[in-house]
Amino acid sequence: MSRTVLVFAMAGLGSLFATGLHGQVPTRLTPGQTVRITDETGRHRTGEILSISTDHGTIEIKDRLGRWTYDLDDLSTIEEKAGSYTSARTILITMGVTALAGGLLGTIAGVSCDGEFLCPGPAGGLAAGVLGGAALGLPFGLVLWPIIRYSRWERVGKPESHPRLGLGLSVKIPLPSW
C-alpha cells in the first residue's frame, strides 16, 4: 500500500484585477452621491457625482474646484460616503495644543521673573502652564467635540469585467508504505 500526498497550490491572479475598475460602473453609484476617488497616481478627489456613463465608462464629479471627468480605467478606488462621526480625539487634541501653549507661556514667564517673590522659575512655570493649559483646553474640547465631524468612507464594490484567472498545480508523491 502506498501513501499518496497531494499538494495543491492555487495562486489566484484575480487579485491583480481587484484594484482596477475595468471600465464598468459600480452598481451602487448614483448621481448626487458623495464619493472619494483615487486615481492610479494616488491623488484623491472628493465630490458629488454629476453623471455616470455606462457606454464610455466615465464618471463626472463636482467638487469645490470645478467639474472633473474620469475614465474608470484610470481610477484605482471609488469610495462612497457612509456617514460621519465625532471623536473624543478632538478633546485630546485641544487639550494637547492648549497644554503646549500654556507650557511655553509658563516657561517664558518663569524665566522673566527669576529671583522675585512667588516666582516659580522656568520649571515651575512649565509645570503650571501645562496643567493650566490642559485644564483650559478641556472645556474648549468639549465644545468642539460635537461640532467637528469626521467622514466615514466605504469602498464601492465593482463588477468584474474580466474573468478571474488562476493557476493550479497538483503533485502526487508516492511514499513508501510502512
PDB file of C-alpha atoms in Angstrom:
ATOM      1  CA  MET A   1       0.000   0.000   0.000  1.00  0.00           C
ATOM      2  CA  SER A   2       1.408   3.362  -0.889  1.00  0.00           C
ATOM      3  CA  ARG A   3       0.531   6.615   0.613  1.00  0.00           C
ATOM      4  CA  THR A   4      -0.015   9.498  -1.673  1.00  0.00           C
ATOM      5  CA  VAL A   5       0.500  13.064  -0.682  1.00  0.00           C
ATOM      6  CA  LEU A   6      -1.455  15.513  -2.720  1.00  0.00           C
ATOM      7  CA  VAL A   7      -0.118  19.014  -2.813  1.00  0.00           C
ATOM      8  CA  PHE A   8      -2.446  21.550  -4.302  1.00  0.00           C
ATOM      9  CA  ALA A   9      -1.407  25.181  -4.704  1.00  0.00           C
ATOM     10  CA  MET A  10      -3.745  27.821  -6.005  1.00  0.00           C
ATOM     11  CA  ALA A  11      -2.260  31.165  -6.967  1.00  0.00           C
ATOM     12  CA  GLY A  12      -5.138  33.430  -7.868  1.00  0.00           C
ATOM     13  CA  LEU A  13      -4.181  36.045 -10.361  1.00  0.00           C
ATOM     14  CA  GLY A  14      -7.582  37.612  -9.831  1.00  0.00           C
ATOM     15  CA  SER A  15      -6.080  39.798  -7.124  1.00  0.00           C
ATOM     16  CA  LEU A  16      -4.208  41.638  -9.867  1.00  0.00           C
ATOM     17  CA  PHE A  17      -7.563  42.770 -11.213  1.00  0.00           C
ATOM     18  CA  ALA A  18      -9.024  43.630  -7.818  1.00  0.00           C
ATOM     19  CA  THR A  19      -7.612  47.164  -7.773  1.00  0.00           C
ATOM     20  CA  GLY A  20      -8.773  48.298 -11.216  1.00  0.00           C
ATOM     21  CA  LEU A  21     -12.339  49.136 -12.170  1.00  0.00           C
ATOM     22  CA  HIS A  22     -12.013  47.934 -15.782  1.00  0.00           C
ATOM     23  CA  GLY A  23     -14.486  50.306 -17.393  1.00  0.00           C
ATOM     24  CA  GLN A  24     -17.621  49.146 -15.612  1.00  0.00           C
ATOM     25  CA  VAL A  25     -19.693  51.420 -13.435  1.00  0.00           C
ATOM     26  CA  PRO A  26     -20.190  50.116  -9.897  1.00  0.00           C
ATOM     27  CA  THR A  27     -23.886  49.405  -9.437  1.00  0.00           C
ATOM     28  CA  ARG A  28     -24.312  51.304  -6.140  1.00  0.00           C
ATOM     29  CA  LEU A  29     -23.287  54.680  -7.563  1.00  0.00           C
ATOM     30  CA  THR A  30     -25.965  57.198  -8.476  1.00  0.00           C
ATOM     31  CA  PRO A  31     -25.854  60.902  -9.372  1.00  0.00           C
ATOM     32  CA  GLY A  32     -25.972  63.109  -6.296  1.00  0.00           C
ATOM     33  CA  GLN A  33     -23.901  60.760  -4.137  1.00  0.00           C
ATOM     34  CA  THR A  34     -20.745  61.999  -2.421  1.00  0.00           C
ATOM     35  CA  VAL A  35     -17.729  59.920  -3.429  1.00  0.00           C
ATOM     36  CA  ARG A  36     -13.978  59.934  -2.911  1.00  0.00           C
ATOM     37  CA  ILE A  37     -11.974  58.675  -5.859  1.00  0.00           C
ATOM     38  CA  THR A  38      -8.319  57.764  -6.093  1.00  0.00           C
ATOM     39  CA  ASP A  39      -6.544  57.694  -9.416  1.00  0.00           C
ATOM     40  CA  GLU A  40      -3.606  55.472 -10.334  1.00  0.00           C
ATOM     41  CA  THR A  41      -1.091  58.079  -9.113  1.00  0.00           C
ATOM     42  CA  GLY A  42      -2.636  58.087  -5.639  1.00  0.00           C
ATOM     43  CA  ARG A  43      -4.329  61.501  -5.789  1.00  0.00           C
ATOM     44  CA  HIS A  44      -7.685  61.770  -4.015  1.00  0.00           C
ATOM     45  CA  ARG A  45     -10.645  63.892  -5.060  1.00  0.00           C
ATOM     46  CA  THR A  46     -13.897  64.161  -3.128  1.00  0.00           C
ATOM     47  CA  GLY A  47     -17.072  65.428  -4.738  1.00  0.00           C
ATOM     48  CA  GLU A  48     -20.645  64.853  -5.789  1.00  0.00           C
ATOM     49  CA  ILE A  49     -21.418  62.597  -8.755  1.00  0.00           C
ATOM     50  CA  LEU A  50     -22.937  64.584 -11.616  1.00  0.00           C
ATOM     51  CA  SER A  51     -23.180  61.811 -14.196  1.00  0.00           C
ATOM     52  CA  ILE A  52     -22.093  58.262 -14.878  1.00  0.00           C
ATOM     53  CA  SER A  53     -21.712  56.964 -18.423  1.00  0.00           C
ATOM     54  CA  THR A  54     -22.074  53.227 -18.772  1.00  0.00           C
ATOM     55  CA  ASP A  55     -21.343  53.449 -22.502  1.00  0.00           C
ATOM     56  CA  HIS A  56     -17.983  55.171 -22.130  1.00  0.00           C
ATOM     57  CA  GLY A  57     -17.079  54.005 -18.612  1.00  0.00           C
ATOM     58  CA  THR A  58     -16.667  57.539 -17.272  1.00  0.00           C
ATOM     59  CA  ILE A  59     -17.718  59.322 -14.117  1.00  0.00           C
ATOM     60  CA  GLU A  60     -18.123  63.087 -13.755  1.00  0.00           C
ATOM     61  CA  ILE A  61     -17.872  64.645 -10.303  1.00  0.00           C
ATOM     62  CA  LYS A  62     -18.079  68.197  -9.000  1.00  0.00           C
ATOM     63  CA  ASP A  63     -16.084  69.477  -6.064  1.00  0.00           C
ATOM     64  CA  ARG A  64     -15.352  72.988  -4.836  1.00  0.00           C
ATOM     65  CA  LEU A  65     -12.673  73.472  -7.522  1.00  0.00           C
ATOM     66  CA  GLY A  66     -14.799  72.533 -10.529  1.00  0.00           C
ATOM     67  CA  ARG A  67     -16.069  69.620 -12.583  1.00  0.00           C
ATOM     68  CA  TRP A  68     -13.900  66.598 -13.305  1.00  0.00           C
ATOM     69  CA  THR A  69     -14.425  63.690 -15.684  1.00  0.00           C
ATOM     70  CA  TYR A  70     -12.531  60.450 -15.110  1.00  0.00           C
ATOM     71  CA  ASP A  71     -12.258  57.272 -17.102  1.00  0.00           C
ATOM     72  CA  LEU A  72     -12.966  54.376 -14.739  1.00  0.00           C
ATOM     73  CA  ASP A  73      -9.939  52.517 -16.102  1.00  0.00           C
ATOM     74  CA  ASP A  74      -7.753  55.320 -14.694  1.00  0.00           C
ATOM     75  CA  LEU A  75      -9.138  55.002 -11.140  1.00  0.00           C
ATOM     76  CA  SER A  76      -7.829  52.628  -8.524  1.00  0.00           C
ATOM     77  CA  THR A  77     -10.611  53.087  -5.951  1.00  0.00           C
ATOM     78  CA  ILE A  78     -14.026  54.663  -5.567  1.00  0.00           C
ATOM     79  CA  GLU A  79     -15.419  55.125  -2.061  1.00  0.00           C
ATOM     80  CA  GLU A  80     -18.886  56.332  -1.125  1.00  0.00           C
ATOM     81  CA  LYS A  81     -19.602  58.398   1.958  1.00  0.00           C
ATOM     82  CA  ALA A  82     -21.097  56.121   4.589  1.00  0.00           C
ATOM     83  CA  GLY A  83     -21.911  58.735   7.213  1.00  0.00           C
ATOM     84  CA  SER A  84     -19.916  60.760   9.676  1.00  0.00           C
ATOM     85  CA  TYR A  85     -18.959  60.560  13.327  1.00  0.00           C
ATOM     86  CA  THR A  86     -17.462  62.586  16.145  1.00  0.00           C
ATOM     87  CA  SER A  87     -14.409  61.510  18.028  1.00  0.00           C
ATOM     88  CA  ALA A  88     -13.075  62.052  21.531  1.00  0.00           C
ATOM     89  CA  ARG A  89      -9.677  62.723  19.992  1.00  0.00           C
ATOM     90  CA  THR A  90     -10.952  66.252  19.366  1.00  0.00           C
ATOM     91  CA  ILE A  91     -10.877  66.805  23.135  1.00  0.00           C
ATOM     92  CA  LEU A  92      -7.407  65.279  23.434  1.00  0.00           C
ATOM     93  CA  ILE A  93      -6.009  67.341  20.565  1.00  0.00           C
ATOM     94  CA  THR A  94      -7.480  70.539  22.017  1.00  0.00           C
ATOM     95  CA  MET A  95      -6.077  69.767  25.464  1.00  0.00           C
ATOM     96  CA  GLY A  96      -2.672  68.928  23.966  1.00  0.00           C
ATOM     97  CA  VAL A  97      -2.454  72.158  21.974  1.00  0.00           C
ATOM     98  CA  THR A  98      -3.505  74.322  24.924  1.00  0.00           C
ATOM     99  CA  ALA A  99      -1.144  72.446  27.269  1.00  0.00           C
ATOM    100  CA  LEU A 100       1.731  73.036  24.848  1.00  0.00           C
ATOM    101  CA  ALA A 101       0.874  76.729  24.564  1.00  0.00           C
ATOM    102  CA  GLY A 102       0.468  77.018  28.344  1.00  0.00           C
ATOM    103  CA  GLY A 103       3.788  75.293  28.952  1.00  0.00           C
ATOM    104  CA  LEU A 104       5.542  77.637  26.548  1.00  0.00           C
ATOM    105  CA  LEU A 105       3.986  80.723  28.131  1.00  0.00           C
ATOM    106  CA  GLY A 106       4.659  79.397  31.642  1.00  0.00           C
ATOM    107  CA  THR A 107       8.329  78.795  30.853  1.00  0.00           C
ATOM    108  CA  ILE A 108       8.723  82.289  29.379  1.00  0.00           C
ATOM    109  CA  ALA A 109       7.011  83.801  32.418  1.00  0.00           C
ATOM    110  CA  GLY A 110       9.176  81.714  34.768  1.00  0.00           C
ATOM    111  CA  VAL A 111      12.407  82.828  33.114  1.00  0.00           C
ATOM    112  CA  SER A 112      11.423  86.502  33.069  1.00  0.00           C
ATOM    113  CA  CYS A 113      10.666  86.664  36.809  1.00  0.00           C
ATOM    114  CA  ASP A 114      13.755  84.837  38.068  1.00  0.00           C
ATOM    115  CA  GLY A 115      14.556  85.703  41.687  1.00  0.00           C
ATOM    116  CA  GLU A 116      11.318  87.520  42.506  1.00  0.00           C
ATOM    117  CA  PHE A 117       8.999  86.586  45.348  1.00  0.00           C
ATOM    118  CA  LEU A 118       6.432  83.880  44.344  1.00  0.00           C
ATOM    119  CA  CYS A 119       8.305  83.212  41.107  1.00  0.00           C
ATOM    120  CA  PRO A 120       8.165  79.506  40.189  1.00  0.00           C
ATOM    121  CA  GLY A 121      11.180  79.663  37.864  1.00  0.00           C
ATOM    122  CA  PRO A 122      11.303  78.055  34.413  1.00  0.00           C
ATOM    123  CA  ALA A 123      10.498  74.503  35.584  1.00  0.00           C
ATOM    124  CA  GLY A 124       7.646  75.579  37.818  1.00  0.00           C
ATOM    125  CA  GLY A 125       6.296  77.866  35.099  1.00  0.00           C
ATOM    126  CA  LEU A 126       6.406  74.975  32.643  1.00  0.00           C
ATOM    127  CA  ALA A 127       4.517  72.659  35.026  1.00  0.00           C
ATOM    128  CA  ALA A 128       1.920  75.296  35.907  1.00  0.00           C
ATOM    129  CA  GLY A 129       1.489  76.265  32.258  1.00  0.00           C
ATOM    130  CA  VAL A 130       0.996  72.683  31.076  1.00  0.00           C
ATOM    131  CA  LEU A 131      -1.558  71.919  33.805  1.00  0.00           C
ATOM    132  CA  GLY A 132      -3.362  75.235  33.359  1.00  0.00           C
ATOM    133  CA  GLY A 133      -3.370  74.916  29.572  1.00  0.00           C
ATOM    134  CA  ALA A 134      -4.761  71.385  29.702  1.00  0.00           C
ATOM    135  CA  ALA A 135      -7.423  72.488  32.197  1.00  0.00           C
ATOM    136  CA  LEU A 136      -8.466  75.347  29.886  1.00  0.00           C
ATOM    137  CA  GLY A 137      -8.359  73.068  26.837  1.00  0.00           C
ATOM    138  CA  LEU A 138     -10.846  70.615  28.311  1.00  0.00           C
ATOM    139  CA  PRO A 139     -13.899  72.909  28.053  1.00  0.00           C
ATOM    140  CA  PHE A 140     -12.862  74.027  24.571  1.00  0.00           C
ATOM    141  CA  GLY A 141     -12.566  70.396  23.501  1.00  0.00           C
ATOM    142  CA  LEU A 142     -15.980  69.603  24.955  1.00  0.00           C
ATOM    143  CA  VAL A 143     -17.473  72.487  22.952  1.00  0.00           C
ATOM    144  CA  LEU A 144     -15.728  71.454  19.715  1.00  0.00           C
ATOM    145  CA  TRP A 145     -16.424  67.735  20.108  1.00  0.00           C
ATOM    146  CA  PRO A 146     -19.957  67.711  18.619  1.00  0.00           C
ATOM    147  CA  ILE A 147     -19.036  70.342  16.007  1.00  0.00           C
ATOM    148  CA  ILE A 148     -16.045  68.656  14.356  1.00  0.00           C
ATOM    149  CA  ARG A 149     -17.166  65.619  12.355  1.00  0.00           C
ATOM    150  CA  TYR A 150     -15.100  63.032  10.515  1.00  0.00           C
ATOM    151  CA  SER A 151     -16.332  61.278   7.358  1.00  0.00           C
ATOM    152  CA  ARG A 152     -16.628  57.509   7.162  1.00  0.00           C
ATOM    153  CA  TRP A 153     -15.879  56.018   3.725  1.00  0.00           C
ATOM    154  CA  GLU A 154     -16.844  52.630   2.335  1.00  0.00           C
ATOM    155  CA  ARG A 155     -15.212  51.134  -0.715  1.00  0.00           C
ATOM    156  CA  VAL A 156     -17.698  50.567  -3.513  1.00  0.00           C
ATOM    157  CA  GLY A 157     -17.951  47.014  -4.811  1.00  0.00           C
ATOM    158  CA  LYS A 158     -17.443  46.752  -8.517  1.00  0.00           C
ATOM    159  CA  PRO A 159     -18.449  44.085 -11.004  1.00  0.00           C
ATOM    160  CA  GLU A 160     -15.656  42.245 -12.728  1.00  0.00           C
ATOM    161  CA  SER A 161     -15.423  42.761 -16.464  1.00  0.00           C
ATOM    162  CA  HIS A 162     -12.613  40.248 -16.827  1.00  0.00           C
ATOM    163  CA  PRO A 163     -12.830  36.674 -15.598  1.00  0.00           C
ATOM    164  CA  ARG A 164     -10.584  35.851 -12.692  1.00  0.00           C
ATOM    165  CA  LEU A 165      -7.567  33.875 -13.716  1.00  0.00           C
ATOM    166  CA  GLY A 166      -5.970  31.233 -11.590  1.00  0.00           C
ATOM    167  CA  LEU A 167      -3.149  28.767 -11.663  1.00  0.00           C
ATOM    168  CA  GLY A 168      -3.449  25.302 -10.184  1.00  0.00           C
ATOM    169  CA  LEU A 169      -0.688  22.799  -9.516  1.00  0.00           C
ATOM    170  CA  SER A 170      -1.175  19.219  -8.445  1.00  0.00           C
ATOM    171  CA  VAL A 171       1.717  16.951  -7.475  1.00  0.00           C
ATOM    172  CA  LYS A 172       1.491  13.299  -6.439  1.00  0.00           C
ATOM    173  CA  ILE A 173       4.361  11.901  -4.469  1.00  0.00           C
ATOM    174  CA  PRO A 174       4.290   8.179  -3.725  1.00  0.00           C
ATOM    175  CA  LEU A 175       5.584   7.413  -0.224  1.00  0.00           C
ATOM    176  CA  PRO A 176       6.794   4.020   0.866  1.00  0.00           C
ATOM    177  CA  SER A 177       4.347   2.022   2.974  1.00  0.00           C
ATOM    178  CA  TRP A 178       5.386   1.240   6.497  1.00  0.00           C
TER     179      TRP A 178
END
